[in-house]
Backbone as ProteinMPNN parsed JSONL, in Angstrom:
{"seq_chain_A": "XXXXXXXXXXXXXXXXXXXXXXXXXXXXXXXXXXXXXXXXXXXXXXXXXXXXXXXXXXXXXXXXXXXXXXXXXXXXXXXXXXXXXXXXXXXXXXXXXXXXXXXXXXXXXXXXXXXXXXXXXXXXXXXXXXXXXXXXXXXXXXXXXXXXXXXXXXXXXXXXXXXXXXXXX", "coords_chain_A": {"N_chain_A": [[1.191, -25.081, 2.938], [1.304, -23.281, -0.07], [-0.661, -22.057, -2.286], [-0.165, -20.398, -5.489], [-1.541, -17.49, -7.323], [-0.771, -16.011, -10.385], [-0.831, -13.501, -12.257], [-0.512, -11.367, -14.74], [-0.034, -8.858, -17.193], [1.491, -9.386, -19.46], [1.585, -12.352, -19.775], [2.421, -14.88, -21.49], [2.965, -13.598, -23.988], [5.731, -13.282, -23.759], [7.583, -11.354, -23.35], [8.056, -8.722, -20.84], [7.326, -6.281, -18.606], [9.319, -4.02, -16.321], [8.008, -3.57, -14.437], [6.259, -5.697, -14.267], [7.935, -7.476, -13.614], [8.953, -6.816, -11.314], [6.655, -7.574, -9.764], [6.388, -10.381, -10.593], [8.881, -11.075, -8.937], [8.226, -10.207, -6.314], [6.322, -11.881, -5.642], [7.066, -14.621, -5.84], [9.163, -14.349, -3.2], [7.217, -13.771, -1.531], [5.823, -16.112, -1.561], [7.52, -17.574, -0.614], [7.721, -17.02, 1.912], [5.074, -17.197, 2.895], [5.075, -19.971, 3.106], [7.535, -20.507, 4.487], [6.188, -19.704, 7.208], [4.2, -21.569, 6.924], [1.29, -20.884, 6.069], [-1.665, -20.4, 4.511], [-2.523, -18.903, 1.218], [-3.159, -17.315, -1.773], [-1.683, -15.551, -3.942], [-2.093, -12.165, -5.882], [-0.603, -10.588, -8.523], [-0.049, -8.028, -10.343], [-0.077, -4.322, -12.414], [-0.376, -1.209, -11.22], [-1.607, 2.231, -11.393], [1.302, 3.049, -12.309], [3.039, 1.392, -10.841], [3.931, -2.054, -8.847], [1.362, -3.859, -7.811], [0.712, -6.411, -5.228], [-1.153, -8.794, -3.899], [-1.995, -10.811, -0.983], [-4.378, -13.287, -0.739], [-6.742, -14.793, 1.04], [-8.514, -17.567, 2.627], [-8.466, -18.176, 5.004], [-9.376, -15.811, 7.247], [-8.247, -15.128, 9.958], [-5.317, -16.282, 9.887], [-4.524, -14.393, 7.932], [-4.665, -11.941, 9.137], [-2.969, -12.041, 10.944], [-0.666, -11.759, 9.322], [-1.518, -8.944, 8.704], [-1.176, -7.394, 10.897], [-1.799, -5.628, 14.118], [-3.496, -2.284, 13.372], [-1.767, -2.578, 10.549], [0.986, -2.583, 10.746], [2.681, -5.079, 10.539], [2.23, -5.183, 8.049], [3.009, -3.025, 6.57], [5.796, -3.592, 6.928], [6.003, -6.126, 6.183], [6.233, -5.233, 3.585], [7.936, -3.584, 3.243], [9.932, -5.148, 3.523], [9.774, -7.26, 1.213], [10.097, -5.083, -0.565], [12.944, -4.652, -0.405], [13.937, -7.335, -1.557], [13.145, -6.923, -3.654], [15.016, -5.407, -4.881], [17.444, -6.155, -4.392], [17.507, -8.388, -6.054], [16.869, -6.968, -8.594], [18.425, -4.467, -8.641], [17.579, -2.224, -8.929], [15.591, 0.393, -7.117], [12.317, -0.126, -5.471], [8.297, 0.835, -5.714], [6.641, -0.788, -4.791], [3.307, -2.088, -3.742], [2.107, -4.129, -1.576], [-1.038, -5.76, -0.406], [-2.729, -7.28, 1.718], [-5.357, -9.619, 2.372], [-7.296, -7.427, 1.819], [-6.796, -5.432, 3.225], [-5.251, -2.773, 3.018], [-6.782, -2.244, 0.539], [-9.557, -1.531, 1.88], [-8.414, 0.212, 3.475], [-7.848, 2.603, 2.163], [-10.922, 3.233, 1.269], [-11.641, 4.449, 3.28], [-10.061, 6.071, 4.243], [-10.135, 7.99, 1.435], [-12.628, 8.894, 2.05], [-12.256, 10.463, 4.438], [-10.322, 12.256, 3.377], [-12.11, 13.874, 1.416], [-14.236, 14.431, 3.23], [-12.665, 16.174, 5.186], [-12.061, 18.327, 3.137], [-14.749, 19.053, 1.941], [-15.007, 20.498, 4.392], [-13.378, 22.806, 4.56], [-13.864, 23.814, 2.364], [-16.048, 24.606, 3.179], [-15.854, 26.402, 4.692], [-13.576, 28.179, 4.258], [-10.479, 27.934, 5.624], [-7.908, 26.116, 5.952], [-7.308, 23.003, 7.069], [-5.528, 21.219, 9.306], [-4.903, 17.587, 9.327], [-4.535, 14.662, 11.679], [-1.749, 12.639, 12.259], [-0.236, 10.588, 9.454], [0.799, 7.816, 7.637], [3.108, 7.542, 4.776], [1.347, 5.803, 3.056], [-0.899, 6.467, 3.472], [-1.339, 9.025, 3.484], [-0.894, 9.55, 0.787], [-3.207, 8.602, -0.047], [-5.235, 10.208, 0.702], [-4.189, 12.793, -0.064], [-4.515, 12.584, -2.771], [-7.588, 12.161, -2.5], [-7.971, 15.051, -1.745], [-6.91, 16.622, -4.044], [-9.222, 15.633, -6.171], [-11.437, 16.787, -4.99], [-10.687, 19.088, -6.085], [-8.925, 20.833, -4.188], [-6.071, 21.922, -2.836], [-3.213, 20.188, -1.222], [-0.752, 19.552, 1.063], [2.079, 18.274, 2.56], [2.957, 18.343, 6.427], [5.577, 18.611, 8.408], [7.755, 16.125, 10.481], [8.6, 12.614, 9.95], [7.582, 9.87, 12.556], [5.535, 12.269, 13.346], [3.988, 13.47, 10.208], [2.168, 15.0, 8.649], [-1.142, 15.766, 6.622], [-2.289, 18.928, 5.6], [-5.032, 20.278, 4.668], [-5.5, 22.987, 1.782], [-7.482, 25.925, 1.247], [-9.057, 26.965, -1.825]], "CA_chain_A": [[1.6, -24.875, 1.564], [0.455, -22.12, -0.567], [-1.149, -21.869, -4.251], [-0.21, -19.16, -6.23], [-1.953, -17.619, -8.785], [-0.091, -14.639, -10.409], [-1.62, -12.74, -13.149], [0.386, -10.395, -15.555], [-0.965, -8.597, -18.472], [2.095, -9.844, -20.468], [1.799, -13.317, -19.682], [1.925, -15.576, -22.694], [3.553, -12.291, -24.843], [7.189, -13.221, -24.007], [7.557, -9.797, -23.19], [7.375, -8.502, -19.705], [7.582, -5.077, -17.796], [10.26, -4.049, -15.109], [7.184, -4.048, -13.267], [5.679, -7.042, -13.853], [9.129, -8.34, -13.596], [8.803, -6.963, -10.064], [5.68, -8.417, -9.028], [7.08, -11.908, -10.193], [9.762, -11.531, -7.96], [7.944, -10.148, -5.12], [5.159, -13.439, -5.52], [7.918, -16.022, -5.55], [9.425, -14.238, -1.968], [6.16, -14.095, -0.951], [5.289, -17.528, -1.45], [8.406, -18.498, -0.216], [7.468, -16.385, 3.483], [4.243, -18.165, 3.409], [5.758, -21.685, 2.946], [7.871, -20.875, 5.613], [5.367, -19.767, 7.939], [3.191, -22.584, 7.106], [0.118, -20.087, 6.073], [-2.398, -20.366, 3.242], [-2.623, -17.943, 0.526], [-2.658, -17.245, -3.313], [-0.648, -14.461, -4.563], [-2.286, -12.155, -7.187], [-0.031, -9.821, -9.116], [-1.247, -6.382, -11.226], [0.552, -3.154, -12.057], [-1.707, 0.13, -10.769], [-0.333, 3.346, -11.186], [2.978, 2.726, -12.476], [4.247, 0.613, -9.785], [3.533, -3.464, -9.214], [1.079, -4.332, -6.786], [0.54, -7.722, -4.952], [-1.779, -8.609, -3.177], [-2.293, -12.212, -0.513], [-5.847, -13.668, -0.657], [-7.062, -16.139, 1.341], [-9.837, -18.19, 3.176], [-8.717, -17.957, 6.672], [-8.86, -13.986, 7.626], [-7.629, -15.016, 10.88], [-3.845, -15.817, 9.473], [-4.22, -13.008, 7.41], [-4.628, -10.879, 10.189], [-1.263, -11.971, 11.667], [0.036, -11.054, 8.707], [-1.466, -7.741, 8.615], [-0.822, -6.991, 12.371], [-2.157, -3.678, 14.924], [-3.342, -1.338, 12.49], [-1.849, -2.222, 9.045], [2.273, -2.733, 11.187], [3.235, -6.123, 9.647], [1.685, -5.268, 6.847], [4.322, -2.118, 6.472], [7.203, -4.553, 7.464], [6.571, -7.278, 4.504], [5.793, -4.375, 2.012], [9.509, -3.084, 3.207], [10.989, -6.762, 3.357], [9.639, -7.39, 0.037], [10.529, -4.385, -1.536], [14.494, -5.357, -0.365], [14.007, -8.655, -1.55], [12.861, -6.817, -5.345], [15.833, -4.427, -4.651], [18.583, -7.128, -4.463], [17.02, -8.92, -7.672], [17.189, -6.348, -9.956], [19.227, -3.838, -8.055], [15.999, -0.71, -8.798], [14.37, 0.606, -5.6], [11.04, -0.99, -5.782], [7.8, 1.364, -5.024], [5.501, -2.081, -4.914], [2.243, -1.937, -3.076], [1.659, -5.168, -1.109], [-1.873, -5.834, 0.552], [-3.181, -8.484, 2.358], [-6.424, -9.675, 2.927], [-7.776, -6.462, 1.34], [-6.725, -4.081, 4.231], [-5.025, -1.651, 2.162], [-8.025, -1.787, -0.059], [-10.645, -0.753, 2.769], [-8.313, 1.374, 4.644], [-8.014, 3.404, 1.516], [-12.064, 3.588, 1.322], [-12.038, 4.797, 4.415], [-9.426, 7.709, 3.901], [-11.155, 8.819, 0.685], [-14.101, 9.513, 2.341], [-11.845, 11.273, 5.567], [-10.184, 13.404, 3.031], [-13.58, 14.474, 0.657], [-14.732, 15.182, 4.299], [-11.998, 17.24, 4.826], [-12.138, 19.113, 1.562], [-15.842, 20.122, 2.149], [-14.953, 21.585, 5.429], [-12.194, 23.957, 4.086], [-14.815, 24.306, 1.3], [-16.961, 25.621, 3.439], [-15.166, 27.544, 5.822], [-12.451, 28.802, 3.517], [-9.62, 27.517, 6.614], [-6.897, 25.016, 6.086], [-7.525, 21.814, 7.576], [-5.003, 19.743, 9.681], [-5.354, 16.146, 10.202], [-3.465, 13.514, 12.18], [-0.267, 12.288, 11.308], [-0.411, 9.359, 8.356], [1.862, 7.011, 7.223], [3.243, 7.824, 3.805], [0.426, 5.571, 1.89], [-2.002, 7.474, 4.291], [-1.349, 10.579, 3.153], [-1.066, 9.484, -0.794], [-4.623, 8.331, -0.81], [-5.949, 11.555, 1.4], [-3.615, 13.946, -1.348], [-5.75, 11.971, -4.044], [-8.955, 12.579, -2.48], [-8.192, 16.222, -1.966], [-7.096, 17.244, -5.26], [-10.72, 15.058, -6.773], [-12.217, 17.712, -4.683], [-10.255, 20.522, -6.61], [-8.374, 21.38, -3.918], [-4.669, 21.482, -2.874], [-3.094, 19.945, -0.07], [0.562, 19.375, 1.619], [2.392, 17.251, 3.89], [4.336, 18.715, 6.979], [5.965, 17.715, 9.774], [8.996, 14.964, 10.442], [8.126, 11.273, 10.201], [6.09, 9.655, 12.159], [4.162, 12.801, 12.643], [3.816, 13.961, 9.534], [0.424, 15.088, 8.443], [-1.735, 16.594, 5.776], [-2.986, 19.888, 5.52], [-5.859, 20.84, 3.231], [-5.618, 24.343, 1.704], [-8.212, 26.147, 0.356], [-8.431, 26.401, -3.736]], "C_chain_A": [[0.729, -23.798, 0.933], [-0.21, -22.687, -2.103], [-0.909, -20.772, -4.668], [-0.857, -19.091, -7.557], [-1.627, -16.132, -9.238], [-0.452, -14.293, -12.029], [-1.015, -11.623, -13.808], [-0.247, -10.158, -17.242], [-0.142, -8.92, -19.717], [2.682, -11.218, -20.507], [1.383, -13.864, -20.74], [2.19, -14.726, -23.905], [4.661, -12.969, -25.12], [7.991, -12.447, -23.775], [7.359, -9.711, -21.029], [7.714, -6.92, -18.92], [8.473, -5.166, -16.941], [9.139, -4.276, -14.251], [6.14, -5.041, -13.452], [6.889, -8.289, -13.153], [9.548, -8.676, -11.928], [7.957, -7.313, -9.308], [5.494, -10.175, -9.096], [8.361, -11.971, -9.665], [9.011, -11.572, -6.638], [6.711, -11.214, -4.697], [6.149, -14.152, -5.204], [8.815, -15.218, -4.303], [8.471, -14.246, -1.288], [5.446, -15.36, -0.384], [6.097, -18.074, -0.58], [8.607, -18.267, 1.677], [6.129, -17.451, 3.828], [4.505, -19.819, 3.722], [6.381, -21.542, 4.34], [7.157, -20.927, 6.942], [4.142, -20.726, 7.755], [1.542, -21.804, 6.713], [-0.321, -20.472, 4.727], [-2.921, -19.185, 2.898], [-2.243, -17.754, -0.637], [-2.479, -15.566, -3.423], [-1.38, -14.089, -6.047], [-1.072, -10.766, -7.615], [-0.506, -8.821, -10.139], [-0.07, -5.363, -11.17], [-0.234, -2.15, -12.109], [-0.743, 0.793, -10.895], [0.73, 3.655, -11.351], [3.8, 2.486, -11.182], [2.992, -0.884, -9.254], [3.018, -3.054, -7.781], [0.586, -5.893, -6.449], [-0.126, -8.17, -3.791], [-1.847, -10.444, -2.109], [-3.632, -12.336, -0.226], [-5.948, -14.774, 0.11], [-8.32, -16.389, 2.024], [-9.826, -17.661, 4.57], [-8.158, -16.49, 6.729], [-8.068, -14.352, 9.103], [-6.042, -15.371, 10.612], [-3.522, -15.175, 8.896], [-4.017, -11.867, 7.974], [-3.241, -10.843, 10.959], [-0.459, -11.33, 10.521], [0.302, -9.628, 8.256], [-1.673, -7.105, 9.597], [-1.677, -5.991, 12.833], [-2.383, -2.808, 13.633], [-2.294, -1.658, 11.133], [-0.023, -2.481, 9.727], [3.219, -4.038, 10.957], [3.254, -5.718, 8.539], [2.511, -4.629, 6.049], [5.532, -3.314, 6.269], [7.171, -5.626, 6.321], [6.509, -6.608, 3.661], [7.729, -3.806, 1.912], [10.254, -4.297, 2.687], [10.707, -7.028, 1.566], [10.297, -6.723, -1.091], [12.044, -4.204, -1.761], [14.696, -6.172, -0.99], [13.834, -8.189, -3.643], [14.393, -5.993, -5.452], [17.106, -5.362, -5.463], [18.464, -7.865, -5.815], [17.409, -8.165, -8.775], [18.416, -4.537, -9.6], [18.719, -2.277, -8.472], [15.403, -0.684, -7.327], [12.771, 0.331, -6.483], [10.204, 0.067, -4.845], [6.541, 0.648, -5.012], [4.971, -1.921, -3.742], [2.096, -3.429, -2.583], [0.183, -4.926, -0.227], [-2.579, -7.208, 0.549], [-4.168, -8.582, 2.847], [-7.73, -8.66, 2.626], [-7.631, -5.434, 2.171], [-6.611, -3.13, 3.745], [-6.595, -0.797, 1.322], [-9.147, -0.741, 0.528], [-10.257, 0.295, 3.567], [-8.262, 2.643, 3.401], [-9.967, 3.942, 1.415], [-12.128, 4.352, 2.279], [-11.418, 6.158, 4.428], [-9.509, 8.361, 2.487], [-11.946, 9.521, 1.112], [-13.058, 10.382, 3.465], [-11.351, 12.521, 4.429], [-11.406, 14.274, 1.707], [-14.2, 15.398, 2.052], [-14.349, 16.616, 4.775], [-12.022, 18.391, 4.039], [-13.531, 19.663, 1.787], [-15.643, 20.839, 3.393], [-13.963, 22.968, 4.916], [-13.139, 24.516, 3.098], [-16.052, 25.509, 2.261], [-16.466, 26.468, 4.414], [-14.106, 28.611, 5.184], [-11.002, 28.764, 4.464], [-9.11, 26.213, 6.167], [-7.264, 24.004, 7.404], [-6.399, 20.999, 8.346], [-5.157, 18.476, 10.197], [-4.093, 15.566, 10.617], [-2.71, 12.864, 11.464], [-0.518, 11.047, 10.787], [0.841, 8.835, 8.177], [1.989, 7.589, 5.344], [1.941, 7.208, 2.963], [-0.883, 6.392, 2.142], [-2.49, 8.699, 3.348], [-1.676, 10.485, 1.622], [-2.592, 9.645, -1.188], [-5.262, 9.34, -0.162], [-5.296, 13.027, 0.339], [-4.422, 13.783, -2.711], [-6.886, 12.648, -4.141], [-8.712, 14.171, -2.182], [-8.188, 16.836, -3.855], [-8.322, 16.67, -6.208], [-11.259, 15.877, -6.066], [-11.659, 19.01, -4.952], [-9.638, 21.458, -5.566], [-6.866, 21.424, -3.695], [-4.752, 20.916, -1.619], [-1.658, 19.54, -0.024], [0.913, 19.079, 3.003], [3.694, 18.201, 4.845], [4.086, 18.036, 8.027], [6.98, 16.846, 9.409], [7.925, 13.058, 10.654], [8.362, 11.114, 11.652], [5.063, 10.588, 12.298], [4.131, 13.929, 11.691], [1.978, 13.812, 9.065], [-0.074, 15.908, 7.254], [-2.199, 17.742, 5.966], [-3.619, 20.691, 4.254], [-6.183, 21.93, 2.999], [-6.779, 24.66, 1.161], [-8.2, 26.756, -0.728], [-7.588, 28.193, -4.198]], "O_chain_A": [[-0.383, -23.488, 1.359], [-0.018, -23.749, -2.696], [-1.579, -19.9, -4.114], [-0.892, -19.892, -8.491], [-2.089, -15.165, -8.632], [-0.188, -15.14, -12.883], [-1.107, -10.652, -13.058], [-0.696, -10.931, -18.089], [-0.647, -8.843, -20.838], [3.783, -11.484, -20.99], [0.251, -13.63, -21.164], [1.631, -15.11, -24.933], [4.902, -13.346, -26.267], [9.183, -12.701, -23.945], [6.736, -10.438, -20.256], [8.936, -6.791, -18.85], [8.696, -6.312, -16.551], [9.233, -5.116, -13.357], [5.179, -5.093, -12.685], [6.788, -9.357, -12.55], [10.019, -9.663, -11.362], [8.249, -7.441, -8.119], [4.926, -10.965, -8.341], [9.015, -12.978, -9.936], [9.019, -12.562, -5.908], [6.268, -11.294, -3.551], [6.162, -14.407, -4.0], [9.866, -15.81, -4.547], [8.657, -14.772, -0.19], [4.821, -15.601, 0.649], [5.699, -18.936, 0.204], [9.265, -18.94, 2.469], [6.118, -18.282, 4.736], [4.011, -20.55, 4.58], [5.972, -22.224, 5.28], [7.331, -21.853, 7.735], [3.151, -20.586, 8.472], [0.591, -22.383, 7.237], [0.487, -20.831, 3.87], [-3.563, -18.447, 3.645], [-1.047, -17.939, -0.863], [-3.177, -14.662, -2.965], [-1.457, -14.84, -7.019], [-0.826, -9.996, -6.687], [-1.557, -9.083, -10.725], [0.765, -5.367, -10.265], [-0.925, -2.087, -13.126], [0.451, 0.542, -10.729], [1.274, 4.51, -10.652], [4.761, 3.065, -10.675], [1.762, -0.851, -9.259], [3.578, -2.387, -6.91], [0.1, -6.557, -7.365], [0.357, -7.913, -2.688], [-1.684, -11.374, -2.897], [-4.126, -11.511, 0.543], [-5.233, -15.744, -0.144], [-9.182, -15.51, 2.034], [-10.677, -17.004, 5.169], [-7.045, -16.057, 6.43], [-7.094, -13.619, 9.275], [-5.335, -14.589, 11.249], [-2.313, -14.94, 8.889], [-3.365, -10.928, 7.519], [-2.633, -9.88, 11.427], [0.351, -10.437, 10.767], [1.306, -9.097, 7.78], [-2.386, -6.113, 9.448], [-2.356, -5.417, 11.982], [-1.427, -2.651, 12.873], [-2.014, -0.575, 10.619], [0.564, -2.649, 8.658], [4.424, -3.971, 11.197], [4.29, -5.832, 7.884], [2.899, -5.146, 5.001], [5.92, -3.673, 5.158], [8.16, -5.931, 5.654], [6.723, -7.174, 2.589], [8.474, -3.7, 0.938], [10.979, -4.387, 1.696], [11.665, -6.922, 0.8], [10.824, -7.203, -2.095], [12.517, -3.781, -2.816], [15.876, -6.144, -1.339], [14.238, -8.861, -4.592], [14.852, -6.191, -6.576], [17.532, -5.302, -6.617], [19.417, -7.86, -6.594], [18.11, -8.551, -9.71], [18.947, -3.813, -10.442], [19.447, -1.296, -8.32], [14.899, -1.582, -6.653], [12.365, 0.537, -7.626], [10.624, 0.4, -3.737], [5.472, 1.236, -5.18], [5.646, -1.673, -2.743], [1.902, -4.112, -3.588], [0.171, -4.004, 0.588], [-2.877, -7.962, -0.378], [-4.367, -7.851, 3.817], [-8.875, -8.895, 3.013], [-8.313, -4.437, 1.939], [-7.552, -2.336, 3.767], [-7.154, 0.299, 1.371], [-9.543, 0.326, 0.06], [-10.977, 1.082, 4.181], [-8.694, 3.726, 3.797], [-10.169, 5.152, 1.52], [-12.953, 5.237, 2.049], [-12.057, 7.198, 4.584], [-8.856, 9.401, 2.395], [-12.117, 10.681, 0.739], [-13.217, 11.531, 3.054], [-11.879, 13.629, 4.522], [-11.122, 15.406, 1.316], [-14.528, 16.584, 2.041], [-14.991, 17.664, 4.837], [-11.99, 19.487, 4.598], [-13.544, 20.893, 1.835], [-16.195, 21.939, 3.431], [-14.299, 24.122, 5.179], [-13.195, 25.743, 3.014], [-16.572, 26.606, 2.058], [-17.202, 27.386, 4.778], [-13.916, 29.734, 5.653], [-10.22, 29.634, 4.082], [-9.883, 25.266, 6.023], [-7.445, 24.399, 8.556], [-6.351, 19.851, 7.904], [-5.499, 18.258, 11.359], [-2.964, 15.791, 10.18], [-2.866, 12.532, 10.289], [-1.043, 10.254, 11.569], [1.868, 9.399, 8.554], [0.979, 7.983, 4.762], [1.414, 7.999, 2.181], [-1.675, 6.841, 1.313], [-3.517, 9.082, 2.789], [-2.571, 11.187, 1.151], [-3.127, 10.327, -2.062], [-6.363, 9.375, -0.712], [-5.941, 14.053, 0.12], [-4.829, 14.657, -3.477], [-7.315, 13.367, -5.044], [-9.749, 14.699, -2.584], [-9.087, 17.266, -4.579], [-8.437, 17.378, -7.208], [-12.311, 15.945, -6.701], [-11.979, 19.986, -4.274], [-9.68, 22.672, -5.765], [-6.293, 20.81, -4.595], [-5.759, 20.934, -0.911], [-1.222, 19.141, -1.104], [0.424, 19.385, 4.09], [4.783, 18.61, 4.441], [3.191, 17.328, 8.49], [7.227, 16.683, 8.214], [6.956, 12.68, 11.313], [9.135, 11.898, 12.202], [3.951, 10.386, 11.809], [4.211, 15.102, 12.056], [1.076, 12.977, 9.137], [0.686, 16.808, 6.897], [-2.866, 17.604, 6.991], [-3.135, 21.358, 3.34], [-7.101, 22.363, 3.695], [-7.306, 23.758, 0.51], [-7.118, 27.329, -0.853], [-7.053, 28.359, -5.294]]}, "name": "protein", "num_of_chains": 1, "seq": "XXXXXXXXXXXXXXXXXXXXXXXXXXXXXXXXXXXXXXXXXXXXXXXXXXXXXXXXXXXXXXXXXXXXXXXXXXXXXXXXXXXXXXXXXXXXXXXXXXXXXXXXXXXXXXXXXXXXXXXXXXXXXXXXXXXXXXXXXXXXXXXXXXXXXXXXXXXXXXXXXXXXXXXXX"}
């Protein structure tokens, strides 16, 4: 069984956002995946960035880890399922952030610092940079950390390898 605990900045208003509206849908399918799978986990809800994110917390990292598979590949797959599941509800494409366990969280730390890294090499070389092909959120948070280092940067290539390349300014 799960616990949810879902958190909205217009709870107790009366009032609510399309996107809070979509992070209490995508909690109550959420909950209702964990229930079925028998897993423990509370559900928090938030909107970042203009678009709902939701995140699953729990005690045991080891069923969290099933849920956030090889590299971050479940983790994709309920963020899609979910974002169907907000789709059908309100009949808006949904660009809701799910993370689990905090993966998202740390894998973003981690590609901050790859693209800052990035960005001083082009800095100092004055040469365009290509890195290895990313997954669309990949690339978002490596386009972030370039332009915080004042520079540009753009995605080519066909999915899955599409990749960044950091220009210089």
């Amino acid at each position: 069984m799960t616990e949810g605990t879902i958190s909205a900045a217009a709870e107790g208003t009366g009032t609510m956002s399309s996107l809070e509206q979509e992070g209490e849908i995508a909690a109550d399918y959420l909950e209702g995946l964990l229930d079925i799978a028998d897993l423990d986990g509370d559900i928090d809800m938030d909107v970042e960035a203009d678009r709902a994110a939701v995140s699953i917390i729990g005690e045991s990292e080891r069923d969290l880890q099933k849920l956030v598979g090889r590299d971050g590949e479940v983790l994709e797959a309920l963020q899609e399922l979910t974002r169907l599941a907000v789709h059908r509800e309100t009949g808006d494409r949904s660009r809701l952030m799910l993370d689990i366990g905090g993966f998202r969280a740390k894998k973003r730390e981690v590609l901050a610092a790859l693209g800052a890294k990035a960005a001083d090499e082009v800095k100092s070389t004055g040469k365009p940079v290509k890195m290895d092909p990313m997954t669309p959120f990949e690339r978002k948070v490596v386009h972030d950390a370039i332009a915080a280092a004042g520079l540009r940067s753009e995605s080519e290539g066909e999915e899955p390898e599409r990749f960044v390349v950091v220009l210089p300014a």
